[in-house]
């Protein structure tokens, strides 16, 4: 009887052990298959969504490349590079990684540093936070480097010797002309880029329409134009909008431009779109919904058309305006009562 029971127990133990072994084998197969598929996807998939520039420094190697390229900061890359060691050493310099590159493309792109120029477009109305973000995304600077440079009082004072339109200012905001620039990427130098922007402002704006104005007038004009640039995108309407804001300013009214509320919070233009209502009632040196006068500094960088429209603004009987949310069309009003009626009619 005992012999029979022992046999049954041994059979159960053997059956249980067999199940564990089978489960383990299935798990290993599944685990291996899962990672095999993911690894192959990693090798073949596009890892770079936008063209970027990365800087390789002396001492960098393929093993720590994941610290520079986020998409390679994983175990699949470590396994890949361990089993596919490139037949060349990394050289210090700038490298361009093209949009759509997979891991093989990336490695090939790192074979030789580039020493040419790339184009970068600064859009109308962008502020220093937008520009800093754009340069950072291109791999040209660390986040915050551009902002620090264009707000450095010592550097601004040095630049005043070469650019007569720079007056008593604490930031270069407003004078960093929006345009498409060709910039050297090996290496990229912020000071050279900023000088290019100021030179462009001088050629395209100062020499044409501002040369006979004093620096205080220029600074105030650019400040107001930076608001007009963000308030009205239609060039045909800009002189009228500028005239309304100028009239409010001269009458001692609040300018009342919603777009000014974001600047003290150091937001990009895109971030501002979702933050206006949040900061609408903040009291500071920029919120023209809560203060009389111009903001402490310009809130962005206007182009020639907007600065010219502000300088040669249109006199009208209007004091108010609003935009239809859907169409973007602008509606003017002479009185607050008419303005409220327009809100009911067009802000839907």
Coordinates of C-alpha atoms in Angstrom, one line a residue:
X1 CA 0.0 0.0 0.0
X2 CA 2.8 2.4 1.0
X3 CA 4.6 1.5 -2.2
X4 CA 1.5 2.4 -4.2
X5 CA 1.1 5.7 -2.5
X6 CA 4.7 6.6 -2.9
X7 CA 4.4 5.8 -6.6
X8 CA 1.4 8.1 -6.9
X9 CA 3.3 10.9 -5.1
X10 CA 6.3 10.5 -7.3
X11 CA 4.0 10.6 -10.4
X12 CA 2.4 13.8 -9.1
X13 CA 5.8 15.4 -8.4
X14 CA 7.0 14.4 -11.8
X15 CA 3.9 15.8 -13.5
X16 CA 4.2 19.1 -11.6
X17 CA 7.9 19.4 -12.5
X18 CA 7.1 18.6 -16.1
X19 CA 4.5 21.4 -16.1
X20 CA 7.1 23.8 -14.7
X21 CA 9.6 22.9 -17.3
X22 CA 7.1 23.2 -20.1
X23 CA 5.9 26.6 -18.8
X24 CA 9.5 27.7 -18.5
X25 CA 10.3 26.6 -22.1
X26 CA 7.1 28.4 -23.4
X27 CA 8.1 31.5 -21.4
X28 CA 11.6 31.5 -22.9
X29 CA 10.3 31.0 -26.4
X30 CA 7.7 33.8 -26.0
X31 CA 10.2 36.1 -24.3
X32 CA 12.8 35.4 -27.0
X33 CA 10.3 35.8 -29.8
X34 CA 9.0 39.1 -28.3
X35 CA 12.4 40.6 -28.1
X36 CA 13.4 39.2 -31.5
X37 CA 10.5 40.9 -33.1
X38 CA 11.1 44.2 -31.2
X39 CA 14.8 44.1 -32.1
X40 CA 14.1 43.6 -35.8
X41 CA 11.6 46.4 -35.6
X42 CA 14.3 48.6 -34.0
X43 CA 16.8 47.8 -36.8
X44 CA 14.3 48.6 -39.6
X45 CA 12.1 51.4 -38.3
X46 CA 12.6 55.1 -38.7
X47 CA 14.2 56.5 -35.5
X48 CA 14.7 60.2 -36.5
X49 CA 11.4 62.2 -37.1
X50 CA 13.1 65.5 -38.0
X51 CA 16.5 66.5 -39.4
X52 CA 18.8 67.1 -36.5
X53 CA 22.4 68.1 -35.9
X54 CA 24.4 66.4 -33.1
X55 CA 27.7 67.4 -31.8
X56 CA 30.3 64.6 -31.1
X57 CA 33.0 65.6 -28.7
X58 CA 36.5 64.2 -28.2
X59 CA 36.2 61.0 -26.2
X60 CA 32.7 60.1 -27.3
X61 CA 32.1 56.6 -28.6
X62 CA 29.4 54.5 -30.0
X63 CA 28.6 52.9 -26.6
X64 CA 27.5 56.2 -25.1
X65 CA 25.7 57.5 -28.3
X66 CA 22.4 56.9 -26.5
X67 CA 23.2 59.9 -24.3
X68 CA 23.1 62.2 -27.3
X69 CA 20.3 60.5 -29.3
X70 CA 17.3 59.6 -27.2
X71 CA 16.0 57.0 -29.7
X72 CA 19.2 55.0 -29.1
X73 CA 19.0 55.1 -25.3
X74 CA 17.8 51.4 -25.0
X75 CA 19.1 47.9 -24.7
X76 CA 18.3 47.1 -28.4
X77 CA 20.9 49.7 -29.5
X78 CA 23.4 48.3 -27.0
X79 CA 22.9 44.8 -28.4
X80 CA 23.1 46.1 -31.9
X81 CA 26.3 48.0 -31.5
X82 CA 27.9 45.1 -29.6
X83 CA 27.3 42.8 -32.5
X84 CA 27.7 45.3 -35.3
X85 CA 30.8 47.3 -34.3
X86 CA 31.4 50.0 -36.9
X87 CA 34.8 49.8 -38.8
X88 CA 35.6 53.5 -38.0
X89 CA 36.1 55.6 -35.0
X90 CA 33.9 58.6 -34.1
X91 CA 35.5 61.9 -34.9
X92 CA 34.7 65.1 -33.0
X93 CA 32.5 67.4 -35.0
X94 CA 29.0 68.1 -36.2
X95 CA 26.8 65.5 -37.9
X96 CA 23.5 65.8 -39.6
X97 CA 21.0 63.0 -39.1
X98 CA 18.2 63.0 -41.7
X99 CA 14.5 62.6 -41.1
X100 CA 13.5 58.9 -41.6
X101 CA 16.9 57.5 -40.7
X102 CA 17.0 53.9 -39.2
X103 CA 19.9 52.7 -37.1
X104 CA 22.0 51.7 -40.1
X105 CA 21.5 55.2 -41.7
X106 CA 22.5 56.8 -38.4
X107 CA 25.7 54.9 -38.2
X108 CA 26.6 55.7 -41.8
X109 CA 25.9 59.4 -41.1
X110 CA 28.5 59.3 -38.3
X111 CA 31.3 58.2 -40.6
X112 CA 32.4 61.8 -41.4
X113 CA 31.5 65.1 -39.8
X114 CA 30.0 67.8 -41.9
X115 CA 31.4 71.3 -42.2
X116 CA 28.7 73.0 -44.3
X117 CA 25.7 75.3 -43.5
X118 CA 22.1 74.6 -42.9
X119 CA 19.1 76.9 -43.1
X120 CA 16.9 77.8 -40.2
X121 CA 13.7 79.8 -40.4
X122 CA 12.6 82.2 -37.7
X123 CA 8.9 83.0 -38.1
X124 CA 7.3 86.4 -37.8
X125 CA 6.2 87.0 -34.2
X126 CA 8.4 84.4 -32.7
X127 CA 9.9 85.3 -29.3
X128 CA 13.3 84.4 -27.8
X129 CA 11.7 81.2 -26.3
X130 CA 10.5 80.1 -29.7
X131 CA 13.9 80.7 -31.3
X132 CA 15.8 79.0 -28.5
X133 CA 13.5 75.9 -28.8
X134 CA 14.1 75.9 -32.6
X135 CA 17.8 76.0 -32.3
X136 CA 17.8 73.3 -29.6
X137 CA 15.6 71.0 -31.7
X138 CA 18.1 71.4 -34.6
X139 CA 20.8 70.2 -32.2
X140 CA 22.7 73.6 -32.4
X141 CA 22.5 74.6 -28.8
X142 CA 21.6 73.4 -25.3
X143 CA 18.2 74.6 -24.1
X144 CA 18.4 78.2 -22.7
X145 CA 21.7 79.2 -24.3
X146 CA 20.2 81.5 -26.8
X147 CA 17.9 83.1 -24.2
X148 CA 20.8 83.7 -21.9
X149 CA 22.8 85.4 -24.7
X150 CA 20.2 87.8 -25.9
X151 CA 19.3 88.9 -22.4
X152 CA 22.9 89.4 -21.2
X153 CA 23.3 93.1 -20.3
X154 CA 27.0 93.0 -21.0
X155 CA 26.6 91.5 -24.4
X156 CA 23.8 93.9 -25.3
X157 CA 25.9 96.9 -24.3
X158 CA 28.8 95.6 -26.5
X159 CA 26.5 95.3 -29.5
X160 CA 25.2 98.9 -29.1
X161 CA 28.5 100.1 -30.5
X162 CA 27.8 98.4 -33.8
X163 CA 24.0 98.8 -34.0
X164 CA 22.7 102.4 -33.5
X165 CA 19.1 101.4 -33.2
X166 CA 19.7 99.6 -29.9
X167 CA 18.8 102.0 -27.1
X168 CA 18.1 101.5 -23.3
X169 CA 17.0 97.9 -23.5
X170 CA 17.5 94.8 -21.3
X171 CA 16.8 92.3 -24.0
X172 CA 17.3 92.0 -27.8
X173 CA 13.7 90.8 -28.1
X174 CA 12.1 92.7 -31.0
X175 CA 15.3 93.3 -33.0
X176 CA 16.0 89.6 -33.7
X177 CA 14.7 89.8 -37.2
X178 CA 12.5 86.9 -38.5
X179 CA 13.9 85.5 -41.7
X180 CA 15.5 82.4 -43.1
X181 CA 19.2 82.2 -42.2
X182 CA 22.1 80.0 -43.4
X183 CA 24.2 79.1 -40.4
X184 CA 27.4 77.3 -39.9
X185 CA 27.0 74.1 -37.9
X186 CA 30.6 73.2 -37.4
X187 CA 30.5 74.8 -35.0
X188 CA 27.4 76.9 -34.5
X189 CA 28.1 80.1 -32.7
X190 CA 25.3 82.0 -31.1
X191 CA 27.0 85.4 -31.3
X192 CA 27.4 85.1 -35.1
X193 CA 23.7 84.1 -35.4
X194 CA 22.5 87.0 -33.3
X195 CA 24.7 89.5 -35.2
X196 CA 23.2 88.1 -38.5
X197 CA 19.7 88.8 -37.1
X198 CA 20.6 92.3 -36.0
X199 CA 22.3 93.1 -39.3
X200 CA 19.1 91.9 -41.1
X201 CA 17.0 94.2 -38.9
X202 CA 19.3 97.1 -39.8
X203 CA 19.2 96.4 -43.5
X204 CA 15.5 95.5 -43.9
X205 CA 14.0 97.9 -41.3
X206 CA 16.3 100.5 -39.7
X207 CA 17.9 101.8 -43.0
X208 CA 14.5 102.0 -44.7
X209 CA 12.1 103.6 -42.3
X210 CA 13.7 104.1 -38.8
X211 CA 17.0 105.9 -39.5
X212 CA 15.7 109.4 -38.6
X213 CA 14.1 108.3 -35.3
X214 CA 15.7 108.3 -31.8
X215 CA 16.3 105.0 -30.0
X216 CA 13.5 105.6 -27.5
X217 CA 10.9 106.0 -30.3
X218 CA 12.3 103.0 -32.1
X219 CA 12.1 100.9 -29.0
X220 CA 8.5 101.9 -28.3
X221 CA 7.6 101.4 -31.9
X222 CA 9.0 97.9 -32.1
X223 CA 7.4 97.1 -28.8
X224 CA 3.9 98.0 -30.1
X225 CA 4.6 96.3 -33.4
X226 CA 5.4 93.1 -31.6
X227 CA 1.9 93.1 -30.2
X228 CA 0.3 93.9 -33.6
X229 CA 2.3 91.0 -35.2
X230 CA 0.7 88.6 -32.8
X231 CA -2.8 90.2 -32.7
X232 CA -3.4 90.5 -36.5
X233 CA -2.0 88.1 -39.2
X234 CA -3.7 89.9 -42.1
X235 CA -1.3 92.5 -43.5
X236 CA -4.2 94.6 -44.9
X237 CA -5.7 95.0 -41.4
X238 CA -2.5 95.7 -39.5
X239 CA -2.5 99.5 -40.0
X240 CA -6.0 99.7 -38.5
X241 CA -5.2 97.4 -35.6
X242 CA -2.0 99.4 -34.9
X243 CA -4.0 102.6 -35.0
X244 CA -6.5 101.3 -32.5
X245 CA -3.8 100.2 -30.1
X246 CA -1.9 103.4 -30.5
X247 CA -5.0 105.4 -29.9
X248 CA -5.7 103.5 -26.7
X249 CA -2.1 104.0 -25.6
X250 CA -2.3 107.8 -26.2
X251 CA -5.6 108.1 -24.4
X252 CA -4.3 106.4 -21.3
X253 CA -6.4 103.3 -21.8
X254 CA -5.1 99.8 -21.2
X255 CA -4.0 98.4 -24.6
X256 CA -6.0 95.3 -23.7
X257 CA -4.2 92.8 -25.9
X258 CA -4.7 89.2 -24.7
X259 CA -1.5 88.0 -26.4
X260 CA 0.7 90.0 -23.9
X261 CA -0.3 87.9 -20.9
X262 CA 2.0 84.9 -21.7
X263 CA 5.4 86.6 -22.0
X264 CA 6.4 86.9 -18.3
X265 CA 5.9 83.2 -18.0
X266 CA 8.5 82.5 -20.6
X267 CA 6.3 80.5 -22.9
X268 CA 6.7 79.7 -26.6
X269 CA 4.0 81.0 -29.0
X270 CA 2.5 77.5 -29.2
X271 CA 2.4 77.1 -25.4
X272 CA 0.8 80.5 -25.1
X273 CA -2.3 79.4 -27.2
X274 CA -3.4 77.2 -24.4
X275 CA -2.4 79.5 -21.5
X276 CA -4.0 82.9 -22.2
X277 CA -7.1 82.3 -20.0
X278 CA -4.9 81.0 -17.2
X279 CA -2.9 84.2 -17.0
X280 CA -5.5 86.7 -18.1
X281 CA -5.8 88.4 -14.7
X282 CA -2.2 88.3 -13.6
X283 CA -0.7 91.7 -12.7
X284 CA 2.8 92.2 -14.0
X285 CA 4.8 94.4 -16.3
X286 CA 3.5 92.7 -19.5
X287 CA -0.2 92.0 -19.1
X288 CA -1.9 94.9 -21.0
X289 CA -5.3 93.6 -19.8
X290 CA -4.3 94.7 -16.3
X291 CA -1.9 97.6 -16.8
X292 CA -1.7 101.0 -18.7
X293 CA 1.2 101.5 -21.1
X294 CA 3.4 99.3 -23.2
X295 CA 4.8 96.0 -21.9
X296 CA 8.2 96.1 -20.2
X297 CA 9.9 94.8 -23.4
X298 CA 8.7 93.6 -26.9
X299 CA 6.9 90.3 -26.7
X300 CA 8.3 88.9 -30.0
X301 CA 10.0 89.9 -33.2
X302 CA 7.9 91.7 -35.8
X303 CA 8.8 91.9 -39.5
X304 CA 9.1 94.9 -41.8
X305 CA 5.5 94.9 -42.9
X306 CA 4.2 95.0 -39.3
X307 CA 6.7 97.6 -38.1
X308 CA 5.9 99.8 -41.1
X309 CA 2.1 99.3 -40.5
X310 CA 2.6 100.4 -36.8
X311 CA 4.7 103.4 -37.8
X312 CA 2.2 104.5 -40.5
X313 CA -0.9 103.3 -38.6
X314 CA -4.3 104.1 -39.9
X315 CA -6.5 106.7 -38.1
X316 CA -10.1 105.4 -37.8
X317 CA -13.1 106.0 -35.5
X318 CA -12.7 102.5 -34.0
X319 CA -11.6 101.7 -30.5
X320 CA -12.4 98.0 -30.4
X321 CA -11.9 94.9 -32.5
X322 CA -12.4 91.1 -32.3
X323 CA -11.8 88.1 -34.5
X324 CA -14.3 85.4 -35.4
X325 CA -13.0 82.2 -33.9
X326 CA -13.7 80.1 -37.0
X327 CA -12.9 82.4 -39.9
X328 CA -10.4 84.7 -38.3
X329 CA -12.2 87.7 -39.8
X330 CA -11.8 90.9 -37.9
X331 CA -14.8 93.1 -36.8
X332 CA -14.4 96.7 -35.6
X333 CA -16.5 98.8 -33.3
X334 CA -16.5 102.5 -32.2
X335 CA -18.1 101.9 -28.8
X336 CA -18.0 99.3 -26.2
X337 CA -21.7 98.7 -26.8
X338 CA -21.1 97.9 -30.4
X339 CA -18.2 95.7 -29.4
X340 CA -20.4 93.7 -27.1
X341 CA -22.9 93.2 -29.9
X342 CA -20.1 92.0 -32.1
X343 CA -19.2 89.4 -29.4
X344 CA -22.7 88.0 -29.5
X345 CA -22.8 88.0 -33.3
X346 CA -19.3 86.7 -34.2
X347 CA -17.6 85.0 -31.3
X348 CA -19.3 81.6 -31.8

